[in-house]
CSV table of C-alpha atoms and ligand atoms in Angstrom, one decimal:
chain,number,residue,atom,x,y,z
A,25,UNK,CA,89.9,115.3,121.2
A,26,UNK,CA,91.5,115.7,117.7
A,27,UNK,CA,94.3,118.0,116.9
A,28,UNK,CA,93.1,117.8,113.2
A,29,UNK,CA,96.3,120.2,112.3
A,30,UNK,CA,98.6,117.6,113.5
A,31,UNK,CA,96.9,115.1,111.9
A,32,UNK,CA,97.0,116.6,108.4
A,33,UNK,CA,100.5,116.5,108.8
A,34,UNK,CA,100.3,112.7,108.5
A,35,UNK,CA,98.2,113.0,105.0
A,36,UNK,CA,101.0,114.2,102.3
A,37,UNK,CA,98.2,114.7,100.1
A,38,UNK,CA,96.1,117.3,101.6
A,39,UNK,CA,99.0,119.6,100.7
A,40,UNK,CA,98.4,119.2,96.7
A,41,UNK,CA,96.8,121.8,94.8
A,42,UNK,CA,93.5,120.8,92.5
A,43,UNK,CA,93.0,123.1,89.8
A,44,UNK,CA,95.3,125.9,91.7
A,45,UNK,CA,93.2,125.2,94.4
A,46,UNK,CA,94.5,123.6,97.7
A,47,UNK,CA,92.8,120.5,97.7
A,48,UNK,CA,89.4,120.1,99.8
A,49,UNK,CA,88.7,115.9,99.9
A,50,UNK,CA,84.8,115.1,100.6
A,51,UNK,CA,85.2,111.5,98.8
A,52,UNK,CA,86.3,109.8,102.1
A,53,UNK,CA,83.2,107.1,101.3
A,54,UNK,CA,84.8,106.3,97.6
A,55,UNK,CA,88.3,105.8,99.1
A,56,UNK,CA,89.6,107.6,102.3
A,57,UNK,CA,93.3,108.8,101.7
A,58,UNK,CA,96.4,107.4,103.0
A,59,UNK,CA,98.7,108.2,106.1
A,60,UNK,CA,102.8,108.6,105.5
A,61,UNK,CA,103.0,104.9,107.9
A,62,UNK,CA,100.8,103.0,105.7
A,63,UNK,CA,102.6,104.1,102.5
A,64,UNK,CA,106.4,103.4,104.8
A,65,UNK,CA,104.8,100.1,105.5
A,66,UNK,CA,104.4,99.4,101.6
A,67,UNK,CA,107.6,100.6,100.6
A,68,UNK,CA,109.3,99.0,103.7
A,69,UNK,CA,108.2,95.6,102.6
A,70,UNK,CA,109.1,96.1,98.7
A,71,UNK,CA,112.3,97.3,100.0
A,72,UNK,CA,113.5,95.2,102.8
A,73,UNK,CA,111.5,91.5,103.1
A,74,UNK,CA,109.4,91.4,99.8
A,75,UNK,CA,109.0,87.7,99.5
A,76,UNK,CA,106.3,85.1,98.7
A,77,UNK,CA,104.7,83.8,102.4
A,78,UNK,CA,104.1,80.3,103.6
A,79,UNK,CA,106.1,78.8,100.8
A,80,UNK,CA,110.1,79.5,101.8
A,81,UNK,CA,112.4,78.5,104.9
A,82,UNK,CA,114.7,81.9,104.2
A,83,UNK,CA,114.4,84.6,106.6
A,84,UNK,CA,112.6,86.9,104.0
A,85,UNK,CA,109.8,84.5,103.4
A,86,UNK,CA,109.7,84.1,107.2
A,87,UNK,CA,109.9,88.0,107.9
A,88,UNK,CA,107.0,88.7,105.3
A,89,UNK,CA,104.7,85.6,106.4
A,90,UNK,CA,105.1,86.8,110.2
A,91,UNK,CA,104.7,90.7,109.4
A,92,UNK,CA,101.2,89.0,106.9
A,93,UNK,CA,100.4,87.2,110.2
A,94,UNK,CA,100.6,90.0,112.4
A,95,UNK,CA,98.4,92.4,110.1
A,96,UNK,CA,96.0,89.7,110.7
A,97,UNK,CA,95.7,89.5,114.0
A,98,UNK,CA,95.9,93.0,114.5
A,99,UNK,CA,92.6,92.6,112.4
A,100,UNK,CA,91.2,90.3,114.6
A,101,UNK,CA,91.2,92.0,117.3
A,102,UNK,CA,90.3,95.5,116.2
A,103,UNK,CA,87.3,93.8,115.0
A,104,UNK,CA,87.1,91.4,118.4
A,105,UNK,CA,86.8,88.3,116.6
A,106,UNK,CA,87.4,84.9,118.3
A,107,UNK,CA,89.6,83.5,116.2
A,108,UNK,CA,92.9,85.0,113.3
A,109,UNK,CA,91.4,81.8,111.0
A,110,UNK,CA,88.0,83.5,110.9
A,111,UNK,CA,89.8,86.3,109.2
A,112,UNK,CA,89.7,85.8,105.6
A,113,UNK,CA,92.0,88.2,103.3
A,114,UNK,CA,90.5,90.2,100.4
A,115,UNK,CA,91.0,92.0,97.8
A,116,UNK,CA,88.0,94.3,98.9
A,117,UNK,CA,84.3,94.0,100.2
A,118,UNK,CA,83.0,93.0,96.4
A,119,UNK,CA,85.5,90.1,96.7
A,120,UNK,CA,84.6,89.0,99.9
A,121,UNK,CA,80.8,89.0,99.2
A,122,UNK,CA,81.4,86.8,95.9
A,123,UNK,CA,82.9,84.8,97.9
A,124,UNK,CA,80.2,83.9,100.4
A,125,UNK,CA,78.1,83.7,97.4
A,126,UNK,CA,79.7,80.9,95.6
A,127,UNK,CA,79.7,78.6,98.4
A,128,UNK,CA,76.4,79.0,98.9
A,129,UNK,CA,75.6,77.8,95.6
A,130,UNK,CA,76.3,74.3,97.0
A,131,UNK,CA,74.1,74.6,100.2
A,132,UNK,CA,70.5,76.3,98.3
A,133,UNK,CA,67.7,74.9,96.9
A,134,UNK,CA,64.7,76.2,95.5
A,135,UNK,CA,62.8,77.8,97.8
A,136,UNK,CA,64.5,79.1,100.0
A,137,UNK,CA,64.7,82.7,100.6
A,138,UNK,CA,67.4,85.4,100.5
A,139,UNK,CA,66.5,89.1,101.5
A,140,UNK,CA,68.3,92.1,100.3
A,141,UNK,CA,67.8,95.6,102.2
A,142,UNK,CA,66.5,98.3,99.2
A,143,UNK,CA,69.6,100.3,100.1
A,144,UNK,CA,72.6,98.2,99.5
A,145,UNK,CA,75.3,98.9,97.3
A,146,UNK,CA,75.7,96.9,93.7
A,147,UNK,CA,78.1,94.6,95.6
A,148,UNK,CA,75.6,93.0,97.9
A,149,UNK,CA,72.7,93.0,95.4
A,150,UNK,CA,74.2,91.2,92.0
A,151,UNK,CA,75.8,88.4,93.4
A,152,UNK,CA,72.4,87.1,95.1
A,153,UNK,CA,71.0,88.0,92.1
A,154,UNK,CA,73.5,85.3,90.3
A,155,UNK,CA,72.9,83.1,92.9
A,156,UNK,CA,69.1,83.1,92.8
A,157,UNK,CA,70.0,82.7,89.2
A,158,UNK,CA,72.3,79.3,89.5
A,159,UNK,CA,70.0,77.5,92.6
A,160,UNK,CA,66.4,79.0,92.1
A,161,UNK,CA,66.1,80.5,95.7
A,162,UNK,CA,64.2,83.7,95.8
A,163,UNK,CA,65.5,86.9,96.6
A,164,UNK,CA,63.2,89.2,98.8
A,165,UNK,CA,63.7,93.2,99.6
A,166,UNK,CA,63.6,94.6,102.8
A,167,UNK,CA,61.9,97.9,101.6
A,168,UNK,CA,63.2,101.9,103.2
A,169,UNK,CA,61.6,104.6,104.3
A,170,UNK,CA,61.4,108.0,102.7
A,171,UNK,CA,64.0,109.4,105.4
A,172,UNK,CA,66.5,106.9,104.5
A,173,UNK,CA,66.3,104.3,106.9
A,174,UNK,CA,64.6,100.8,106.5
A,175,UNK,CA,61.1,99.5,107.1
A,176,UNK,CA,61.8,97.4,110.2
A,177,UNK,CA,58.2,96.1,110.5
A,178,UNK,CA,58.1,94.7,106.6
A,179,UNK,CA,61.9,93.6,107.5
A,180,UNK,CA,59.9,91.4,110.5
A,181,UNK,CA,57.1,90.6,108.2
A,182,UNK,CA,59.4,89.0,105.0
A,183,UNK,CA,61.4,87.0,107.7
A,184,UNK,CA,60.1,83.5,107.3
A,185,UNK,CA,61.2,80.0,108.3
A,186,UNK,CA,62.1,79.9,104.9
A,187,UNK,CA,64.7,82.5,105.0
A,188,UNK,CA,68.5,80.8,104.3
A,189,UNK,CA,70.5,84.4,104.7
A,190,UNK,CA,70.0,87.9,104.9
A,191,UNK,CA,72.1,90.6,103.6
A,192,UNK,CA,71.9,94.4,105.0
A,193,UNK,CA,74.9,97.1,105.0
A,194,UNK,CA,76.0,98.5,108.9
A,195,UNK,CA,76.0,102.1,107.0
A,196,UNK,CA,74.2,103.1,104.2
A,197,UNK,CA,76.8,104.6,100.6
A,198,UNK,CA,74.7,106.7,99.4
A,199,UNK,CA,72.9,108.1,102.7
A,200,UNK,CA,75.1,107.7,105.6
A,201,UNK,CA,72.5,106.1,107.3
A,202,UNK,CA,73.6,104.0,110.1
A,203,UNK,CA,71.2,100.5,110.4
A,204,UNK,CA,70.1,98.8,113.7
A,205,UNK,CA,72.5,95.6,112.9
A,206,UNK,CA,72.2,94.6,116.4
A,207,UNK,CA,68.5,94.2,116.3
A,208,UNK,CA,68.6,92.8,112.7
A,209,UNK,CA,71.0,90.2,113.2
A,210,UNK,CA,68.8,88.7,116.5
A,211,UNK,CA,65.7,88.8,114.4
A,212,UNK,CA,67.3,86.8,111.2
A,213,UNK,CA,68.7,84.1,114.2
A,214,UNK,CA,65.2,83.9,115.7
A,215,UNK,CA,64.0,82.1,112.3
A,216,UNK,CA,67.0,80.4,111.6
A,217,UNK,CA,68.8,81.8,109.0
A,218,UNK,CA,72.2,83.6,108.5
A,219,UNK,CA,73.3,87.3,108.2
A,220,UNK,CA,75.8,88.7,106.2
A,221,UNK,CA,76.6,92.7,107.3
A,222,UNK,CA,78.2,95.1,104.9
A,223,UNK,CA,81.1,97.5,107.0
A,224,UNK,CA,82.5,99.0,104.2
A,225,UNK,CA,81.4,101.8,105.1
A,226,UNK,CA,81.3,101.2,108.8
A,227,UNK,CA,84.8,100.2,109.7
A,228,UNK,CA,86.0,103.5,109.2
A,229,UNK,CA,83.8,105.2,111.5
A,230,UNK,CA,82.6,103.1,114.0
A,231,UNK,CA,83.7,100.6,116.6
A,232,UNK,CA,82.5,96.9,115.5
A,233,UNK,CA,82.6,94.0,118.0
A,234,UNK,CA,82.0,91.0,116.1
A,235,UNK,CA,81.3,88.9,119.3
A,236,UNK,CA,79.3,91.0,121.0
A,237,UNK,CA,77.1,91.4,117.6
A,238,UNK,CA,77.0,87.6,117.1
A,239,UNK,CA,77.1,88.2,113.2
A,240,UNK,CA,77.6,85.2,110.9
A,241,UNK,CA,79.6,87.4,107.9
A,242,UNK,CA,81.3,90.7,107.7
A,243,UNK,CA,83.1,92.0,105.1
A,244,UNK,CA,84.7,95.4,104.7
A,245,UNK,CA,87.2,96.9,102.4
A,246,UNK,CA,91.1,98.4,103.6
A,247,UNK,CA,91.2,101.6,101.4
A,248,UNK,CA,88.1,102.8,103.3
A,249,UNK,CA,90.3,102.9,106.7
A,250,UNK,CA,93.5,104.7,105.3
A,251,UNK,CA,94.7,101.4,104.3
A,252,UNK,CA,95.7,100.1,100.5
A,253,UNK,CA,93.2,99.3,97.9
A,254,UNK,CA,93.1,95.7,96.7
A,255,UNK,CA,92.8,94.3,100.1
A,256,UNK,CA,89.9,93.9,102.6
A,257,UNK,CA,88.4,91.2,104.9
A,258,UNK,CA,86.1,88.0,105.4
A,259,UNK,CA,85.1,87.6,109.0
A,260,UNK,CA,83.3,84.1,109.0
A,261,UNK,CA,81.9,82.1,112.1
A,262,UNK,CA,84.5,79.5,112.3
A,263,UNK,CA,81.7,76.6,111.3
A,264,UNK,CA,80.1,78.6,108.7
A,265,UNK,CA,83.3,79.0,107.1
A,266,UNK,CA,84.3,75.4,107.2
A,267,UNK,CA,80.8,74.5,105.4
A,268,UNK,CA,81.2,76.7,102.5
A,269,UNK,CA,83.4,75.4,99.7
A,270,UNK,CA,86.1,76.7,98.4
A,271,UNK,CA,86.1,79.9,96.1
A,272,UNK,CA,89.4,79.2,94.0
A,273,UNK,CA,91.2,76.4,93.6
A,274,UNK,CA,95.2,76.5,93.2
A,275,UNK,CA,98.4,77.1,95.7
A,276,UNK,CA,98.6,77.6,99.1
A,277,UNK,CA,94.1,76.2,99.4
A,278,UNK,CA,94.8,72.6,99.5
A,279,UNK,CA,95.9,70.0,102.5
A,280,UNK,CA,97.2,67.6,99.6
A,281,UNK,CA,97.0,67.2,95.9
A,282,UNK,CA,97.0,64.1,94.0
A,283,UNK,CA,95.0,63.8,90.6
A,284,UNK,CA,93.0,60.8,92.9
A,285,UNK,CA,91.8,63.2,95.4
A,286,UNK,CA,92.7,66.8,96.6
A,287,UNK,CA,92.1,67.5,100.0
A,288,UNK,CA,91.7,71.5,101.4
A,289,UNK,CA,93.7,73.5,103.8
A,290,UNK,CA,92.4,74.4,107.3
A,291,UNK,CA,91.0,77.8,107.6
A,292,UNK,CA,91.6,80.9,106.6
A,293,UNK,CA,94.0,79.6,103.8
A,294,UNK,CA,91.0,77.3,102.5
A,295,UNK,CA,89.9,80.7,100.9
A,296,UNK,CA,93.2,82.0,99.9
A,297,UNK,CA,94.6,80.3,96.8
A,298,UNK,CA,97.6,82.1,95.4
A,299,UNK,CA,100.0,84.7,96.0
A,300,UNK,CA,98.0,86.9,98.1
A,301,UNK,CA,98.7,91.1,97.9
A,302,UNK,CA,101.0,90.8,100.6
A,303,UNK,CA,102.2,94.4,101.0
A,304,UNK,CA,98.6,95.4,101.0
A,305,UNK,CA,97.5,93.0,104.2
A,306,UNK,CA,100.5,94.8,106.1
A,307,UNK,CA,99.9,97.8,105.0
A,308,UNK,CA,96.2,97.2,106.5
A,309,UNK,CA,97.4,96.4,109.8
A,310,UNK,CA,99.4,99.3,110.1
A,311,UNK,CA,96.4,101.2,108.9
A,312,UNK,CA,94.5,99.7,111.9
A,313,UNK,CA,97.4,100.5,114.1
A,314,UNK,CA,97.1,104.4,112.9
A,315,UNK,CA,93.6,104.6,113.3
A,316,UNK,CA,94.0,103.2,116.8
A,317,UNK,CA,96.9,105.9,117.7
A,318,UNK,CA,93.8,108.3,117.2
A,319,UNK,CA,90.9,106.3,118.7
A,320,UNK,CA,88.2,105.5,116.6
A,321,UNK,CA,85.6,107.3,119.4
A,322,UNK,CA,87.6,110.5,118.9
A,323,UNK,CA,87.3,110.2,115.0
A,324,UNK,CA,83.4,109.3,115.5
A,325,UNK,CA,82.9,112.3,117.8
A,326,UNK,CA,84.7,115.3,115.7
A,327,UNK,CA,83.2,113.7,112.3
A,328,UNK,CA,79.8,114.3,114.1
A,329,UNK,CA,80.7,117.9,114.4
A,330,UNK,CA,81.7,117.9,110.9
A,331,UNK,CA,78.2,116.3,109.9
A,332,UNK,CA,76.1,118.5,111.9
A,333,UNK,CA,78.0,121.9,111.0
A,334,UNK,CA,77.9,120.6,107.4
A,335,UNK,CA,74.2,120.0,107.4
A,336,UNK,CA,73.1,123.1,108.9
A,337,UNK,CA,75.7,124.9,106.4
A,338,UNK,CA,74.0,123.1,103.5
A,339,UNK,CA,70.5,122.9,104.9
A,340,UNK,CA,70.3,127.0,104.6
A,341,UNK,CA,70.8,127.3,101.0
A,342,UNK,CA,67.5,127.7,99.3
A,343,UNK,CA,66.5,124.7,97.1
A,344,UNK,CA,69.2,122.3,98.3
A,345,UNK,CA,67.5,119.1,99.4
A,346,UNK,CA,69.5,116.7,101.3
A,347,UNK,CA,68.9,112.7,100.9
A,348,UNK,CA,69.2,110.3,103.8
A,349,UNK,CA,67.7,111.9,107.4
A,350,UNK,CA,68.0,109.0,109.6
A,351,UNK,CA,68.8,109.7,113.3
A,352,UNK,CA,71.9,108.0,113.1
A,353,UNK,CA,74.2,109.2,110.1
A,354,UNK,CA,78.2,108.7,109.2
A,355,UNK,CA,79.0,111.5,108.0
A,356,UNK,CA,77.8,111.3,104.2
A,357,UNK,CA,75.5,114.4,102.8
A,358,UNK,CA,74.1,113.3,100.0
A,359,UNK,CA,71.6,116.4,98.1
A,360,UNK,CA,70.5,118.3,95.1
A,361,UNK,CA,69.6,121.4,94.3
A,362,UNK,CA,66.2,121.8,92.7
A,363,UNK,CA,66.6,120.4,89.3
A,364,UNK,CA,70.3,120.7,88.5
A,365,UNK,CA,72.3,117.4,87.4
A,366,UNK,CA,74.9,116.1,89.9
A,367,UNK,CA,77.5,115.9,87.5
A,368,UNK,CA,77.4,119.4,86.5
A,369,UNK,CA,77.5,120.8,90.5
A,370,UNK,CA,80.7,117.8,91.4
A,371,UNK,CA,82.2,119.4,87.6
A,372,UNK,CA,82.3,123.4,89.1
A,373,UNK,CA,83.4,122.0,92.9
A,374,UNK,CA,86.3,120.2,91.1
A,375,UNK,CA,87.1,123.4,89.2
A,376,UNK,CA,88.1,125.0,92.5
A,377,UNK,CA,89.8,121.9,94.3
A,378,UNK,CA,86.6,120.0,96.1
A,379,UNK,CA,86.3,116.4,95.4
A,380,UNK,CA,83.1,115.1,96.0
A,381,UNK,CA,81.5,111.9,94.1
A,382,UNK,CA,78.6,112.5,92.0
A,383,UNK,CA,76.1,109.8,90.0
A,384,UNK,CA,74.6,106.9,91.4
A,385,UNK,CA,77.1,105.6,93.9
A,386,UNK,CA,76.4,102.0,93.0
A,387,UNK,CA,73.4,102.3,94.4
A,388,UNK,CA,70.4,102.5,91.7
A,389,UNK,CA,67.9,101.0,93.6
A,390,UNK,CA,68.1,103.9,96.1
A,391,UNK,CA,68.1,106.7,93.1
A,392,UNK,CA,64.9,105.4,91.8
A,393,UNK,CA,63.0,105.0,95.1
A,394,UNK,CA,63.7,108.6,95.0
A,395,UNK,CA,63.3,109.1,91.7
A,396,UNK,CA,66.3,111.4,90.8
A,397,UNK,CA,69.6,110.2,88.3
A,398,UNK,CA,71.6,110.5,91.3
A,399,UNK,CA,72.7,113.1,93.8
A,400,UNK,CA,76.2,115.0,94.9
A,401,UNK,CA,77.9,113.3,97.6
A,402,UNK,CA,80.2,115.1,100.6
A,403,UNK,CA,81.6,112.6,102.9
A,404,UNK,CA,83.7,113.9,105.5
A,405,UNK,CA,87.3,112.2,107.5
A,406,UNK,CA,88.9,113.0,110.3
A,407,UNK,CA,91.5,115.2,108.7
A,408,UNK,CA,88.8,117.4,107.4
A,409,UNK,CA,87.6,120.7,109.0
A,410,UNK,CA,84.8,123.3,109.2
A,411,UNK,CA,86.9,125.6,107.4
A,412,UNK,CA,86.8,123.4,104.3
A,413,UNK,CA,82.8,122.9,104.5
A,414,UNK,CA,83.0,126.3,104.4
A,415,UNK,CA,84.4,126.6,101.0
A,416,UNK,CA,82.1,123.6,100.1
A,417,UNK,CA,79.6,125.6,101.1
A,418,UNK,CA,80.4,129.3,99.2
A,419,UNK,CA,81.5,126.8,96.0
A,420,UNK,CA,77.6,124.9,95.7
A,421,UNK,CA,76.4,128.3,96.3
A,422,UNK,CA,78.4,129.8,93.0
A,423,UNK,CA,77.6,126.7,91.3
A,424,UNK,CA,73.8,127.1,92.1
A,425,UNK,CA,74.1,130.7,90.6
A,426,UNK,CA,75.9,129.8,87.7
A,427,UNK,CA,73.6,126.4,86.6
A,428,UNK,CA,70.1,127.7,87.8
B,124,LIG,N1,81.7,102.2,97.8
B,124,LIG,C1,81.5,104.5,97.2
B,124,LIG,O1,81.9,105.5,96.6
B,124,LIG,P1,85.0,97.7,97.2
B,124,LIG,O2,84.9,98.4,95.9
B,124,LIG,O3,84.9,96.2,97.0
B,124,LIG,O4,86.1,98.1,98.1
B,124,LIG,O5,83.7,98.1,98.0
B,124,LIG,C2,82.4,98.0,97.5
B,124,LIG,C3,81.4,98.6,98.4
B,124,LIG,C4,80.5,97.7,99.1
B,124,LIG,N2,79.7,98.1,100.0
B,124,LIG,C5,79.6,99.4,100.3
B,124,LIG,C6,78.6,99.9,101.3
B,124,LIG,C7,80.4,100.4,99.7
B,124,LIG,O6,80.3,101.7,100.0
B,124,LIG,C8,81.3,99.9,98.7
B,124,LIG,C9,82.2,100.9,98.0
B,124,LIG,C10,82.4,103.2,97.2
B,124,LIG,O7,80.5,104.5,97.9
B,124,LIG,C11,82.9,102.9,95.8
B,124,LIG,S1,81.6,102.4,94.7
């Protein structure tokens, strides 16, 4: 169970006023907000150890690289992966994608085919694009379905043994919709090829056992899990990783260096050349450790609640469609209301202290399937409650009388 009103306490942000409003926060998707121990954790390292790691023999090097370690582990094992090395610091899911991309520049070649589920965000669509572009592979979509979730059978039918990699997101941006990964990731292995599973918006939300799964890639973002932007993750099969090149040369990648021949470093820091944001990996494992003080089942449970009270709420007012019905939602409601633009509902909300995102949602592909410039987007937390969908719900109905 959730004692939301204790938890609030532990979110020094949900005590602001918006517009003389207190604030009500429905952009948990864009960036969910921050507990008081993840910002201590920050501050703690600027003010007591802030030092570069793996480079000094002083105790403050030493305290940051084992604290930058730890948050690592702590990583690995929220995500049950087999080994830290297969955890790859970010700075975010779009990082980490780009990342997988460029090595597979080297291991293409023309022919071969990539496919792209029709509902992924910008990030997992334009670097295959780039790399079609660069090694002349083809890049297929795995088409969806009017409700919001994908066409399994065409996903079967586009699998050939052609197929190098496939790319799919565990939960859906702009809908919420929650995709069959387990079933996905054995069908791409039955013809051979790879899979590479967007959790940005996963993580957050649901519990993710990389084993169990047996999923080549997985890439998710900190600042969606009450952790810091600028930092997020590259899980990696151990041999996948060590036959992709490096992304960036330069300090802290290489075994040795001599203008003859420069050799790499052993996973994970083959893929993490430079000064890494240090604060922002420990901050991320003490955002892990918060989430698991609270139990990610008990945050899935009571956001359920939230998504079901919010969508019956919603559902009743007249003209207000809602986009994304899968069976198996995050809670994200994504609508419109008859012919009224997005931006001028999320402009009113805002007016009386409710963030929500409005526009696109870096997912275009999606918008036009549906043929709409976008939609309003409420995406709900674990320190949210019913009695702020209620004034979600009494503020889209004033804006619906004031724009129709
Ligand atoms: N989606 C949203 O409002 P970064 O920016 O690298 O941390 O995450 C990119 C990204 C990739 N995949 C999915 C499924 C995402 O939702 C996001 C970020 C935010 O929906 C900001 S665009």
């Amino acid at each position: 169970m959730i004692d939301v009103a204790r938890i609030r306490e532990d979110f020094p942000i949900l005590k602001r006023k918006v517009n003389n409003q207190p604030l009500v926060y429905f952009d948990n998707a864009a960036t969910s907000q921050t507990p008081t121990c993840v910002i201590d954790a920050i501050v703690d390292y600027y003010a007591r150890y802030n030092a570069n790691i793996h480079r000094g023999v002083h105790a403050l090097s030493q305290e940051a690289t084992d604290a930058y370690e730890q948050a690592r582990q702590k990583i690995q094992k929220h995500f049950n992966a087999l080994h830290p090395h297969e955890i790859i610091f970010t700075s975010g899911t779009t990082n980490a994608i780009n990342i997988v991309a460029a090595g597979y520049q080297a291991l293409l070649v023309p022919g071969d085919e990539l496919l792209v589920s029709a509902m992924e965000h910008h990030s997992n669509i334009v670097p295959w694009q780039m790399l079609c572009e660069k090694t002349g592979a083809k890049l297929k979509v795995i088409p969806m379905l009017p409700d919001g979730t994908l066409d399994l059978a065409a996903y079967k039918s586009l699998l050939t043994p052609n197929t190098r990699l496939v790319f799919v997101n565990h939960v859906s941006n702009a809908l919420g919709t929650i995709n069959p990964i387990e079933s996905l990731i054995v069908e791409a292995h039955t013809v051979g090829a790879k899979i590479l599973i967007d959790g940005a918006q996963a993580a957050p939300h649901i519990e993710t056992d990389l084993q169990a799964l047996d999923v080549d890639f997985y890439v998710t973002s900190a600042h969606k899990m009450c952790g810091p932007t600028g930092v997020g993750i590259l899980y990696g099969k151990t041999d996948l990783l060590n036959a992709l090149p490096p992304y960036q040369g330069g300090g802290e990648m290489i075994a040795t260096v001599s203008f003859e021949k420069t050799t790499y470093a052993d996973l994970p820091h083959k893929f993490e050349a430079g000064t890494p944001n240090i604060a922002g990996g420990i901050a991320f494992g003490a955002a892990i450790d918060y989430i698991h003080s609270i139990g990610l089942n008990h945050i899935a449970a009571y956001e359920q609640e939230l998504l079901h009270y919010a969508t019956d709420q919603l559902s009743q007012i007249p003209g207000l469609k809602i986009y994304g019905q899968a069976p198996h939602k995050t809670a994200v409601i994504s609508f419109n209301i008859g012919e009224i633009h997005p931006y001028d509902i999320g402009t009113i909300l805002d007016k009386m202290g409710i963030a929500v995102r409005t526009g696109q949602h870096c997912t275009q592909p999606i918008m036009d399937y549906y043929q709409i410039p976008g939609t309003v987007r409420a995406s709900f937390s674990f320190y949210n409650t019913k009695e702020e969908i209620d004034r979600l719900v009494a503020a889209v109905k004033k804006a619906q009388m004031m724009l129709e």
